[in-house]
Every structure is written in structure tokens, then in C-alpha cells.
Amino acid sequence: KQVLAKIRTDGLMPTLEAVFSRLDEPLPLGYCNVGRVVEVGAGVTGFQVGDRVASNGAHAEMVCVPATLAARVPDDLDDVSASFTVLGSIGLHGVRLLEPTFGERFVVTGLGLIGLIAAQILRSCGCNVLGIDVNSERCRLAREFGCETVDLSTGADPVKAAQAFSEGGGVDGVIITASAKTDEIIHQAAEMCRKRGRIVLTGVIGLNLRRVDFYEKELSFQVSCSYGPGRYDPAYEARAQDYPQPYVRWTVARNFEAMLDAMAQKRVDVAKLITRTMPQGEAASAYDAIVKDSGVLGVVMTYPEQNAPTGRVTRLKQPSANGVAKGAVVAGVIGAGSFTKLVLLPAIKAAGASVRSVASAGGVSSLHAARKFEADEATTDYRAMLADSSINTVFITTRHNQHARMVVEALEAGKHVFVEKPLAIDEDGLEAVRAAHAAHPKQHLMVGFNRRFAPHTVKARQLLAGRAQPVCVHITVNAGDIPGDNWNHDPNVGGGRIIGEGCHFIDLARTLVGTEIERVGAVMFGPNFGGVREDKMSINLTFADGSIATVMYWANGPKSFPKERVEVFSEGRVLVMDNWRRLQGFDWRVPKMGMRQDKGHNAEVAAFVQAIQRGDAPLIPFDELDEVTRASFAAMRSARDGVIVALNEVCAEAPALEPAAR
């Protein structure tokens, strides 16, 4: 449905490109490991270099994980056992949701790794456990852990067995750790339970529930989420904002610690769950065994005893022995997300620039991008890229809060800089960029305001060039809703959607009018609205020549409605740009143009590369980049305070800037 809607609004080819790019994205495997800390991030407490820790990092020699998704391993617990911490915490969290009390009777359906660990945890709580599985060997293991079992391969009836196990009264609860498509498992769980019994689903099964199963017994049913409270919460994971222990006793990290303690004190035995131990070099065989061999329960993958490589650069090929031609653009790209790989890197290559290095915080994404676009190397340390004298141009496509800092560092390293919008998310960042630009005026600084370079914008500017009167510009943006906890909404990370994306359309209006913005007024949803308000905003811009523009940035529309529409009213005529696929003129002769959506990305990058090669002036004068950024700040201030903001009052201590090119 989403793909069809995108085809209708954006066209077939852009949709296919987006779909294939997503399918081409590699995913790191695994989420259970143990190792030693080699580096601690700024502000991280509780860990130090050399600590032995368990974490949810991928299967790799070197991983980077949030502090809230790791725990120190007790000295008396071996590495192999500790590697089960995260997996065990999934079972532990499911058991916590059951709220077991001493002497109760529970069924564990599915005796895989998580099921067998959950069964041991229940036993250590003083509960009686009945394990159910189709695998005879796993039933045997469960009996070793003190459980009664039902081997479904013998044709046994699990419901009758549960009734016998509970002496006819029904079990107190069922934890489902199985993976199956059938709905029968949940029906059987309901039949097994006593009145007001508890069912917790930790696995993945069919969930076509029957009301009668739950109604007559007043059963409770809950789906457990991963390792516990905090999982998938950006505030907990990315910003390390722990939940207060008096209110959330068992967070992810505290579950990890409890699991480690349980294994250290021998209350949970994972040694019997290991079928094979294999070296890292046989990783493909290890994954194959888990998927294809039903006799394999747990596989431990070991890494060489020597220290893992600490180098941050992976060399894919040697740079050309002939060196770099004078005037050539040799690029380093910081950031390897979907936009970078789908749009920016192809545009860089098409423009004739060579890609020397690709950097990202996650090595998987940068390595994949570097291989795909034939870069010389991949790295997780962008500063190594900045120190490389063979690179003369840097493209920055990271999260917004990193833009200003990276721009400053790149300029100070003597690089030309192309940074995706926004240039900065706050006034301090903008001031820092101003100072760096003033100190390095010979370096090109470009912000990715690609709509300036779209064919429809170029043609519209040509048609408007001879006007004698002010114009009225109306821009409608069907931005689409994104979850309230998305990083774009975080003022400290994304800057909010107006500063982070709305600046695109402020710049577009600035481009079409061609004179300075003087005043900004904005309104957004009222305070009675319970969700995010700022991405439902109307922004009014007043220009030095008397022109006016309105940007309607609205996130409450459907995907089936076109994303962008631009209308320009001038001297009795109207130009309409419809989602970058069609340009219409009313009482204006407009040449016929192609229907393929073109937002100007390729033309923008080509012009940027060409300007560097030829030694031309910057494509967008810095004072316009500064002006548009300040206008986005002014829009937020106006919407919050209910005032019209004079642009010369925003970041008023502006340094002298070069005159704008006309």
C-alpha cells in the first residue's frame, strides 16, 4: 500500500530506486556478545577500559554499544556463560511479566534456548514447571533442570498433560517461547490456565484469539518486549537516560546484571545448552547449523585470543599510483545512511568526483557503501578522513546535531565542505560555523539546498527574472507524520522538523524571490493538541523588495497526497510546480518539460564539483546560507512566542559577510 502510494505521488522510478536501496541494505547479525572495553565515550560512567562486559552488540571483533545496553561480568563467571546474558534476559523479562510466586505451577511452551533458560529461572523462583516441545532431546534437557515435560513428538496431548500437572485446577500461567505460525498454541495456553491465569508471549506465534477462551476465565495476556523496560526507547538507549530504580526496578541493564548474577551463582546453567563451539572464521557454518539442523541448540562463536584490531580504517584498494590530477575533486563522505547511498553517492560519482573514503559510526554501513561505490577505504573515524591530505572535499550527511561541529572541523582541516541541511540547529552552532568560514574564506561551503537546482526552479527563476513588482509565493509541504520519539523531533539531535527540514522550503522561497528575508512570522498547532505541534506550522516570510511567501509545513496529511506544491503569483500570472514532476504556467508560456521527478540533487552536486574544479565562486553565497538558517530559528521563535521576528535580531552579532551574488 505504501509503495503504491509513493508510485502515485513520486513516480515509478524513484519508488523502485528507494525499494531496491532498502533491500540492498546489509544488517549486522547477532545481539549477544562478551568482551573487554577498549574505549569509553564522553560522559559514560560505570565502565572503564579493560572491564569485561556483556552487551547486545552484533557478532564482531569490535562493537560500539550504549552504556545502558551493557553490564560488567562478575569475576567468577566465564566468558562463554556470560555470552548468554542478553538471550537469557529475554526469558527473564518474560518470567517477570508472569509475576511468579513460590509454589505456583507454570507451563513453558517451546524449549529452545530462551525457553530452557526461562524454565530454570522459574525453578529458581520455587515454581513447578511443565515444559512442552516437539524435540525429545530438549525435553530431556528440561528434565535435567527439574522440569516435567510433554514430548509432542510422541503424540501426547499438552492440554491434558497440563491438567494432570496442575491436579485438575489449571496452571497459574503459561510463557510461550515457541516460534510457529499456528494459532493453536495460544488456544491451548488458555485451556491450560486456571481462572485468572496469566499468559505471556515471548516468542512469535499466530494470534487469532478466541474471546471465549479469555472471557470465561478472565485470563490476562501480555506480549513481552525484548530484554525489558528501556528497549527501543531512544532516551534510554541513545541518550543513556536511565529509569529511576524505585519506579522501574528492572530495566534492560538491571536485567543483564541479574542474569549475570544468576549464572555466576549457578542458579541458571547455560553450559548444557551449548551444542557446538566454533571459531569466528567458520561463522557462515555456525549460522547454517542453527537454521538447518534441528539438533543444534546453542552455538558459541569464539574470536582469536589476541586483541581485536583497533584500527578504524579498512583499506579496500590502494589509491592510484598516478596521483590526483590538478583540480580534481577527491571526496570523503561522512555518513552512510539510505539517503547517502541512494542519492548523494551516485550524484558524486556522476559528477566525476572520486570517492576516497566513507565514514560512519557503524562499520557495516560505511564498508557496504565504500564497496558499492568503489571507494578506496571505509572508516569509523571521520577525523582520520579529515587528516588525509589526499582528500580535498568532504560531504557531511550525519544527524543534524553533528553538522556544525563537523563543518568547523572540516574547514579547519582545509577541506571544501558540502553539508546536508541544516547548517546548524542552534545559534551557538551557527556562530561557530561563521567564525570558521571567516577564517577559511577560500574553502567552498555548501548546504544541500537541492531544490534550488531542480529544473523547475531554474526555469521559474528565468521566467521571474524580468519582473517589476513583488511576488507572492505559496509552498505547501505534505511532510508526513513521524513518531514523536523520532530523533528529528529532539531539539538537541534533530533540531525539530522546521529547523531540520523546513529550512529547505525557506531557502526555496528565498531563491524564487531573490532578495533578503526581513521578517518572519509563524503559527503552529495550539497548546491543546497533545502531540508534536511544530510540524504543523505556517511560516510567513517578508522580503526586502516587498514580496511575501508562505510555507505551509504540515505533517497531518495522507501519503496519497503529493508531498510538495509551489505556486508563484506575479503580475497577473501564475507558475505552479507540482511535486517536481510538472511545471504549469497560467497566462505564462512554459516550455514542456519531462515528467520524471527531479528535486535537483544531481545538478546540485555536479555544480558544486564543477565550481571547485574551475575555482569558481561558491554556488550559494555564505550570507544566504546564514540568512536561511537564521530564518528557520526565527520561525520557531515566532511560533513559540507569538511575535513577528525581525531577522536582523537573530544571531545579531553576525560578522561581515561577502555580498550576495545576483
XYZ file of C-alpha atoms in Angstrom:
662
model
C 0.000 0.000 0.000
C 2.800 2.431 0.885
C 4.696 1.526 -2.289
C 1.629 2.130 -4.462
C 1.008 5.493 -2.782
C 4.629 6.505 -3.403
C 4.358 5.495 -7.065
C 1.290 7.716 -7.455
C 2.948 10.742 -5.845
C 6.652 10.378 -6.753
C 6.592 8.195 -9.862
C 7.700 4.644 -10.647
C 11.479 5.019 -10.936
C 12.076 6.977 -7.691
C 9.930 4.409 -5.874
C 11.789 1.430 -7.342
C 15.136 3.025 -6.506
C 14.035 3.564 -2.893
C 12.737 -0.017 -2.548
C 15.834 -1.659 -4.041
C 18.107 0.529 -1.936
C 16.340 -0.640 1.226
C 16.540 -4.290 0.150
C 20.252 -3.863 -0.563
C 20.956 -2.645 2.979
C 23.071 -5.160 4.953
C 22.092 -5.942 8.524
C 24.651 -6.887 11.181
C 23.955 -10.320 12.654
C 23.675 -11.246 16.296
C 22.961 -9.486 19.571
C 24.803 -11.494 22.238
C 28.470 -10.997 23.000
C 31.072 -10.610 25.710
C 34.409 -8.840 25.520
C 36.650 -6.187 27.052
C 36.183 -2.425 26.936
C 38.785 -0.694 24.747
C 37.306 2.807 24.837
C 34.665 4.685 26.848
C 32.623 7.538 25.420
C 32.431 11.020 26.895
C 30.156 11.189 29.917
C 29.925 7.419 30.358
C 30.214 6.274 33.966
C 30.332 2.792 35.474
C 32.700 1.376 32.855
C 36.413 1.709 32.273
C 38.937 0.389 29.783
C 39.723 -3.253 30.499
C 36.345 -4.120 32.035
C 34.833 -7.404 30.899
C 31.286 -6.709 29.715
C 28.307 -8.428 28.134
C 26.299 -6.422 25.618
C 23.752 -6.631 22.831
C 26.327 -5.696 20.195
C 26.479 -7.584 16.924
C 28.750 -10.555 16.256
C 32.001 -8.735 15.516
C 35.516 -8.260 16.856
C 34.760 -4.646 17.727
C 31.343 -3.205 18.626
C 30.049 0.150 19.840
C 27.095 -0.112 22.228
C 25.150 2.253 24.502
C 26.145 2.124 28.166
C 22.567 1.185 29.067
C 22.764 -1.962 26.928
C 25.833 -3.422 28.595
C 26.771 -4.826 32.004
C 30.016 -5.779 33.725
C 30.697 -9.503 34.026
C 31.430 -10.846 37.551
C 34.985 -12.096 38.017
C 33.790 -15.619 38.820
C 31.805 -16.051 35.594
C 33.459 -17.330 32.420
C 33.128 -15.603 29.033
C 31.169 -18.431 27.421
C 28.433 -18.323 30.055
C 28.401 -14.515 30.037
C 27.708 -14.530 26.295
C 24.202 -15.837 27.135
C 23.359 -12.697 29.145
C 21.231 -10.915 26.562
C 19.460 -14.044 25.366
C 18.758 -15.032 28.951
C 17.401 -11.576 29.723
C 14.690 -12.082 27.113
C 13.491 -15.107 29.056
C 13.980 -13.309 32.371
C 11.814 -10.371 31.297
C 9.081 -12.760 30.164
C 9.179 -14.501 33.534
C 8.975 -11.162 35.364
C 5.776 -10.358 33.475
C 4.307 -13.662 34.725
C 4.837 -12.401 38.308
C 5.508 -15.907 39.682
C 5.171 -16.681 43.382
C 6.688 -19.558 45.329
C 4.911 -22.864 44.708
C 2.956 -21.850 41.598
C 2.739 -24.082 38.540
C 3.748 -22.810 35.095
C 3.957 -24.154 31.573
C 6.839 -23.223 29.258
C 5.815 -23.838 25.647
C 8.879 -24.057 23.419
C 12.124 -25.407 24.848
C 14.671 -23.582 22.756
C 17.423 -21.512 24.355
C 15.057 -18.894 25.765
C 12.516 -21.480 26.898
C 15.085 -23.605 28.719
C 16.532 -20.535 30.442
C 13.039 -19.324 31.398
C 12.283 -22.770 32.834
C 15.404 -22.612 35.016
C 14.519 -19.113 36.224
C 11.037 -20.280 37.203
C 12.533 -23.257 39.031
C 14.903 -20.935 40.917
C 11.839 -18.919 41.992
C 10.435 -22.027 43.666
C 7.893 -22.783 40.939
C 6.916 -26.096 39.393
C 7.454 -26.178 35.628
C 5.998 -28.225 32.789
C 7.991 -27.884 29.560
C 6.444 -28.596 26.152
C 8.330 -29.173 22.887
C 8.409 -31.356 19.783
C 12.110 -32.132 20.284
C 12.833 -35.116 22.530
C 16.395 -34.017 23.328
C 15.225 -30.618 24.536
C 12.606 -32.268 26.716
C 15.381 -34.406 28.203
C 17.408 -31.263 28.983
C 14.396 -29.679 30.677
C 14.026 -32.734 32.904
C 17.687 -32.342 33.917
C 16.755 -28.850 35.104
C 13.989 -30.271 37.304
C 11.007 -29.784 34.992
C 8.293 -32.187 33.974
C 7.876 -32.367 30.196
C 5.493 -33.151 27.366
C 7.166 -34.526 24.234
C 4.795 -33.624 21.412
C 6.650 -35.923 19.002
C 5.032 -38.855 20.838
C 1.518 -37.560 20.139
C 0.909 -36.501 23.758
C -1.930 -34.037 24.432
C -0.415 -30.890 26.039
C -3.723 -29.680 27.500
C -4.434 -32.987 29.241
C -0.844 -33.079 30.489
C -1.202 -29.567 31.923
C -4.434 -30.525 33.671
C -2.732 -33.534 35.232
C 0.293 -31.404 36.167
C -1.986 -28.894 37.950
C -4.054 -31.631 39.612
C -7.113 -30.536 37.636
C -7.143 -26.929 38.765
C -5.358 -25.414 35.780
C -1.866 -23.951 35.756
C -1.165 -20.496 37.160
C 0.388 -19.292 33.940
C 1.975 -20.065 30.586
C 5.027 -18.478 28.997
C 5.184 -19.093 25.253
C 8.737 -19.126 23.914
C 7.918 -21.017 20.729
C 8.111 -19.844 17.124
C 5.253 -21.105 14.956
C 2.540 -19.752 12.669
C -0.301 -21.728 14.207
C -2.948 -20.171 16.474
C -3.344 -23.480 18.294
C -0.595 -22.663 20.804
C -2.440 -19.648 22.237
C -5.734 -21.585 22.313
C -4.051 -24.406 24.233
C -2.425 -21.960 26.651
C -5.854 -20.545 27.506
C -7.259 -24.039 28.040
C -4.373 -24.963 30.353
C -4.814 -21.965 32.653
C -6.886 -21.698 35.795
C -9.338 -18.848 36.264
C -7.426 -15.527 36.198
C -4.313 -17.251 34.931
C -1.529 -15.354 33.160
C -0.196 -15.874 29.651
C 2.981 -14.168 28.424
C 4.162 -14.369 24.828
C 7.912 -14.073 24.340
C 8.074 -15.981 21.059
C 6.267 -15.488 17.743
C 3.033 -17.388 17.054
C -0.321 -16.977 15.350
C -2.582 -14.670 17.347
C -6.135 -15.130 16.143
C -7.560 -15.115 19.662
C -10.936 -16.552 20.634
C -12.808 -14.284 23.022
C -14.432 -17.187 24.808
C -11.009 -18.557 25.818
C -10.246 -15.412 27.801
C -13.716 -14.181 28.785
C -14.914 -17.028 30.966
C -11.637 -17.386 32.872
C -10.741 -13.661 32.917
C -7.269 -14.526 31.687
C -4.569 -11.901 31.269
C -2.390 -11.920 28.161
C 0.774 -9.891 27.665
C 3.466 -9.751 24.986
C 6.951 -9.199 26.397
C 9.292 -6.738 24.703
C 12.847 -7.933 24.266
C 15.132 -7.599 27.304
C 12.926 -5.301 29.378
C 11.998 -1.653 30.028
C 14.184 0.766 28.095
C 14.486 -1.337 24.955
C 13.665 0.700 21.833
C 13.358 3.908 23.869
C 15.767 6.450 22.282
C 16.043 8.348 25.567
C 17.222 5.198 27.363
C 19.347 3.687 24.620
C 20.818 6.629 22.715
C 20.912 9.250 25.465
C 21.560 6.903 28.427
C 18.676 8.315 30.457
C 18.167 5.524 32.973
C 14.776 4.935 34.565
C 14.726 5.582 38.340
C 15.042 2.287 40.196
C 12.213 2.965 42.708
C 9.761 3.244 39.793
C 11.228 0.827 37.227
C 13.039 -1.842 39.189
C 14.126 -3.995 36.271
C 15.422 -2.108 33.241
C 17.390 -3.736 30.431
C 20.736 -3.148 32.149
C 19.467 -4.340 35.522
C 18.061 -7.466 33.878
C 21.503 -8.058 32.344
C 23.081 -7.740 35.801
C 20.521 -10.091 37.357
C 21.130 -12.655 34.635
C 24.887 -12.459 35.127
C 24.466 -12.944 38.877
C 22.151 -15.929 38.341
C 24.715 -17.637 36.111
C 27.599 -16.805 38.459
C 25.673 -18.317 41.396
C 24.795 -21.441 39.337
C 21.044 -20.815 39.540
C 20.971 -20.872 35.740
C 23.151 -23.376 33.869
C 23.871 -22.491 30.242
C 26.773 -24.907 29.703
C 24.319 -27.718 28.877
C 22.699 -25.554 26.213
C 25.836 -25.394 24.056
C 25.840 -27.820 21.143
C 28.918 -26.501 19.351
C 31.766 -24.039 19.791
C 33.129 -22.653 16.525
C 35.816 -20.104 15.622
C 34.900 -16.802 14.017
C 36.298 -17.981 10.686
C 33.512 -20.583 10.496
C 30.727 -18.067 11.142
C 28.811 -18.989 7.979
C 28.749 -22.649 9.039
C 27.610 -21.640 12.527
C 24.602 -19.725 11.213
C 23.861 -22.540 8.775
C 23.812 -25.081 11.583
C 21.348 -23.055 13.658
C 18.956 -22.624 10.739
C 19.119 -26.086 9.179
C 19.988 -28.581 11.945
C 17.214 -29.168 14.489
C 19.703 -30.984 16.685
C 21.696 -27.791 17.219
C 20.558 -25.774 20.219
C 23.258 -23.246 21.076
C 26.376 -22.293 19.132
C 29.148 -20.234 20.722
C 31.406 -18.349 18.320
C 34.912 -17.620 19.593
C 37.351 -14.935 18.494
C 41.169 -15.048 18.462
C 42.789 -14.644 21.867
C 44.917 -11.704 20.741
C 43.468 -8.218 20.997
C 40.950 -7.241 18.352
C 42.220 -4.820 15.716
C 41.783 -1.253 16.921
C 42.363 0.398 13.565
C 39.420 2.462 12.410
C 40.207 2.282 8.674
C 39.565 -0.659 6.329
C 41.595 -0.350 3.139
C 39.740 -1.749 0.124
C 42.230 -0.777 -2.577
C 45.329 1.308 -2.988
C 44.949 4.859 -4.328
C 46.016 5.345 -7.927
C 49.799 5.369 -8.357
C 49.414 8.250 -10.814
C 48.158 10.502 -8.039
C 45.349 13.004 -8.378
C 45.002 15.360 -11.325
C 45.228 19.040 -10.533
C 41.774 20.450 -9.817
C 40.237 17.009 -9.310
C 37.719 16.588 -6.522
C 38.687 13.783 -4.145
C 35.837 13.230 -1.723
C 35.380 11.854 1.725
C 31.795 11.118 2.743
C 30.760 11.210 6.409
C 27.535 9.281 6.933
C 26.310 6.179 5.119
C 22.542 6.201 5.568
C 19.866 5.475 2.979
C 19.870 8.997 1.509
C 23.649 8.960 1.128
C 23.653 5.642 -0.708
C 20.520 6.183 -2.767
C 21.027 9.819 -3.771
C 24.258 11.517 -2.766
C 26.954 8.953 -3.573
C 25.546 8.244 -7.067
C 25.442 12.007 -7.674
C 29.064 12.416 -6.535
C 30.206 9.652 -8.872
C 28.126 11.028 -11.749
C 29.717 14.443 -11.244
C 33.164 12.990 -11.917
C 34.497 13.186 -8.370
C 36.390 10.244 -6.916
C 35.339 8.851 -3.551
C 38.388 8.196 -1.414
C 36.749 7.310 1.909
C 33.350 6.663 3.500
C 32.905 7.110 7.249
C 30.092 6.127 9.596
C 29.761 5.298 13.273
C 28.733 1.765 12.298
C 31.376 -0.057 10.291
C 28.850 -2.220 8.435
C 27.157 0.697 6.674
C 30.358 2.517 5.713
C 32.007 -0.666 4.427
C 28.947 -1.554 2.364
C 28.790 1.929 0.845
C 32.531 2.021 0.183
C 32.420 -1.292 -1.662
C 29.316 -0.399 -3.631
C 30.693 2.942 -4.816
C 34.304 1.789 -5.269
C 35.863 3.950 -2.577
C 39.439 3.300 -1.517
C 38.568 2.788 2.134
C 35.903 2.688 4.847
C 36.331 4.075 8.337
C 34.536 4.619 11.624
C 36.736 7.626 12.433
C 35.848 10.689 10.382
C 38.811 12.569 11.851
C 41.134 10.127 10.064
C 39.435 11.273 6.875
C 39.955 14.930 7.763
C 43.643 14.232 8.377
C 44.053 12.647 4.922
C 45.790 15.229 2.733
C 44.678 13.468 -0.458
C 41.042 14.340 0.317
C 40.133 17.912 -0.600
C 36.349 17.792 -0.255
C 34.088 16.425 2.467
C 30.379 15.597 2.228
C 28.576 15.521 5.605
C 25.303 13.565 5.884
C 25.128 12.702 9.572
C 22.461 13.526 12.141
C 21.774 17.234 12.375
C 23.405 17.937 15.735
C 26.781 16.922 14.289
C 26.653 19.201 11.246
C 28.005 22.466 12.644
C 30.849 20.800 14.555
C 31.908 18.707 11.582
C 31.706 21.685 9.221
C 34.023 23.631 11.514
C 36.485 20.731 11.778
C 36.463 20.148 8.011
C 37.045 23.823 7.199
C 39.872 23.964 9.721
C 41.369 20.869 8.047
C 41.452 22.777 4.759
C 38.601 20.899 3.061
C 35.811 22.135 0.847
C 32.545 21.215 2.556
C 29.142 20.063 1.354
C 26.803 19.553 4.307
C 23.246 18.322 4.102
C 20.681 20.616 5.663
C 20.578 22.079 8.226
C 23.825 24.026 8.531
C 23.284 24.249 12.302
C 20.466 23.504 14.747
C 21.115 26.369 17.156
C 22.679 29.809 17.331
C 25.861 28.588 19.016
C 26.475 26.156 16.176
C 25.836 28.842 13.571
C 28.219 31.243 15.317
C 30.939 28.572 15.265
C 30.411 27.976 11.544
C 30.547 31.721 10.875
C 33.879 32.013 12.650
C 35.348 29.010 10.810
C 34.132 30.306 7.452
C 35.569 33.757 8.118
C 38.913 32.161 8.996
C 38.923 29.986 5.853
C 37.214 32.065 3.145
C 38.869 30.217 0.255
C 37.149 26.944 1.099
C 33.791 26.242 -0.524
C 30.939 25.761 1.955
C 27.720 24.403 0.504
C 24.451 23.349 2.174
C 22.334 20.722 0.416
C 19.512 23.027 -0.653
C 18.944 20.898 -3.735
C 15.580 22.372 -4.721
C 17.417 25.498 -5.897
C 18.909 23.342 -8.647
C 15.758 21.473 -9.716
C 14.901 22.069 -13.406
C 11.535 23.579 -12.461
C 13.161 26.048 -10.060
C 15.775 27.040 -12.637
C 13.081 27.645 -15.257
C 10.881 29.542 -12.786
C 13.764 31.856 -11.889
C 14.362 32.537 -15.572
C 10.694 33.425 -16.079
C 10.675 35.667 -12.992
C 13.921 37.442 -13.852
C 12.318 40.410 -15.602
C 9.586 41.137 -13.059
C 8.986 44.716 -11.939
C 6.714 44.026 -8.954
C 6.895 41.938 -5.762
C 5.739 38.323 -5.961
C 3.629 36.056 -3.759
C 4.978 32.551 -3.161
C 2.881 29.773 -1.639
C 4.612 26.479 -0.774
C 2.611 23.508 0.535
C 4.569 20.650 2.115
C 2.747 17.413 2.949
C 5.603 16.385 5.231
C 4.080 13.188 6.599
C 3.869 12.174 10.223
C 6.824 10.606 12.026
C 6.688 9.191 15.588
C 7.068 11.663 18.420
C 10.175 9.899 19.731
C 11.965 10.079 16.373
C 15.368 11.798 16.631
C 14.279 14.512 14.179
C 11.934 15.901 16.845
C 14.628 16.000 19.520
C 15.771 19.644 19.745
C 19.246 18.510 20.795
C 19.693 15.980 17.989
C 17.464 16.760 15.017
C 16.655 20.342 15.947
C 12.980 19.742 15.178
C 11.484 19.386 11.724
C 11.284 23.094 10.899
C 14.977 23.728 11.536
C 15.927 20.284 10.224
C 13.806 20.172 7.063
C 11.620 23.268 6.863
C 14.762 25.255 6.027
C 14.621 23.602 2.568
C 11.450 25.493 1.751
C 12.529 28.752 3.329
C 15.539 28.558 1.021
C 13.320 27.737 -1.948
C 11.212 30.830 -1.286
C 14.417 32.880 -0.872
C 15.651 31.569 -4.231
C 12.439 32.319 -6.116
C 12.123 35.841 -4.700
C 15.818 36.661 -4.987
C 16.042 39.272 -2.225
C 16.756 39.195 1.508
C 14.279 37.943 4.104
C 13.490 40.738 6.559
C 10.750 39.410 8.854
C 9.394 36.017 9.847
C 6.041 35.176 11.417
C 4.815 31.680 12.179
C 1.955 29.848 13.863
C 1.645 26.185 14.793
C -0.966 23.902 16.349
C -2.270 25.253 19.643
C -1.181 24.001 23.077
C -4.326 21.885 23.493
C -3.007 19.474 20.858
C -1.410 16.556 22.664
C 1.192 15.530 20.083
C 4.069 17.213 18.291
C 2.958 20.728 17.344
C 5.801 22.309 15.431
C 5.468 20.128 12.336
C 2.021 21.576 11.746
C 3.235 25.133 11.085
C 2.539 28.013 8.720
C 5.523 30.314 8.128
C 5.167 33.795 6.642
C 8.242 35.471 5.151
C 8.518 39.144 4.214
C 11.285 40.160 1.798
C 13.266 43.342 1.234
C 11.539 44.080 -2.094
C 8.057 43.737 -0.584
C 7.489 40.163 -1.752
C 5.822 37.696 0.591
C 5.983 33.923 0.893
C 4.078 31.351 2.901
C 5.428 27.910 3.731
C 2.701 25.535 4.889
C 4.656 22.710 6.528
C 2.069 20.173 7.607
C 2.634 16.641 8.881
C -1.006 15.590 9.247
C -1.793 14.707 5.630
C -2.014 11.304 3.889
C 0.767 9.649 1.895
C -1.559 9.533 -1.104
C -1.464 13.342 -1.404
C 1.530 14.835 -3.293
C 4.346 15.934 -0.991
C 5.190 19.363 -2.399
C 3.445 22.068 -4.408
C 4.790 25.540 -5.180
C 2.718 28.428 -6.534
C 4.193 31.782 -7.598
C 1.841 34.713 -8.289
C 3.445 37.543 -10.269
C 1.979 40.429 -12.277
C -1.234 38.697 -13.285
C 0.383 35.339 -13.975
C 0.889 32.134 -12.003
C 3.527 29.397 -12.034
C 2.750 26.038 -10.417
C 5.352 23.377 -9.600
C 3.563 20.115 -8.828
C 5.719 17.758 -6.739
C 8.734 18.350 -9.008
C 7.079 16.419 -11.814
C 5.238 19.150 -13.681
C 5.623 22.903 -14.211
C 2.499 24.765 -15.321
C 2.049 28.370 -16.363
C -1.201 30.325 -16.231
C -1.001 33.252 -18.656
C 2.645 32.305 -18.841
C 4.216 30.396 -21.712
C 6.113 27.494 -20.139
C 8.041 25.015 -22.291
C 7.120 21.361 -21.939
C 9.421 19.519 -19.521
C 9.912 15.862 -18.579
C 7.560 14.221 -16.067
C 10.252 12.359 -14.095
C 10.504 13.748 -10.588
C 13.703 15.767 -10.207
C 14.435 17.609 -6.970
C 17.808 18.836 -8.191
C 20.212 16.557 -6.313
C 22.338 15.569 -9.314
C 22.518 19.105 -10.703
C 23.403 20.460 -7.269
C 26.327 18.077 -6.729
C 27.549 18.470 -10.315
C 27.574 22.260 -9.969
C 29.377 22.037 -6.616
C 32.080 19.748 -8.010
C 32.467 21.903 -11.108
C 32.817 25.092 -9.048
C 35.699 23.526 -7.112
C 37.364 22.209 -10.260
C 37.184 25.569 -12.013
C 37.963 27.688 -8.993
C 34.616 29.484 -9.328
C 32.839 31.402 -6.579
C 30.660 29.391 -4.139
C 27.290 28.370 -5.596
C 25.336 29.872 -2.700
C 26.903 32.915 -1.009
C 27.505 32.300 2.678
C 25.268 35.189 3.699
C 22.303 33.377 2.113
C 23.131 30.124 3.919
C 23.362 32.127 7.129
C 20.144 34.015 6.376
C 18.063 30.910 5.677
C 19.371 29.198 8.814
C 18.502 32.228 10.932
C 15.056 32.363 9.309
C 14.371 28.792 10.479
C 15.372 29.811 14.019
C 13.115 32.864 13.702
C 10.165 30.695 12.625
C 10.485 28.602 15.769
C 10.798 31.685 17.964
C 7.784 33.317 16.308
C 5.583 30.222 16.676
C 6.534 29.751 20.331
C 6.291 33.389 21.419
C 3.514 34.610 19.129
C 5.569 37.504 17.725
C 6.852 38.683 14.362
C 10.641 38.321 14.362
C 12.924 40.748 12.545
C 15.653 38.631 11.018
C 18.386 41.083 11.966
C 17.578 40.280 15.613
C 18.516 36.604 15.226
C 22.224 35.939 15.813
C 22.644 39.698 15.642
C 26.408 39.568 16.175
C 26.928 38.486 12.594
C 30.398 39.013 11.133
C 30.788 40.992 7.942
C 29.807 38.723 5.075
C 30.534 38.850 1.380
C 27.886 40.491 -0.806
C 25.323 38.125 -2.240
C 25.771 37.168 -5.883
C 22.853 38.243 -8.016
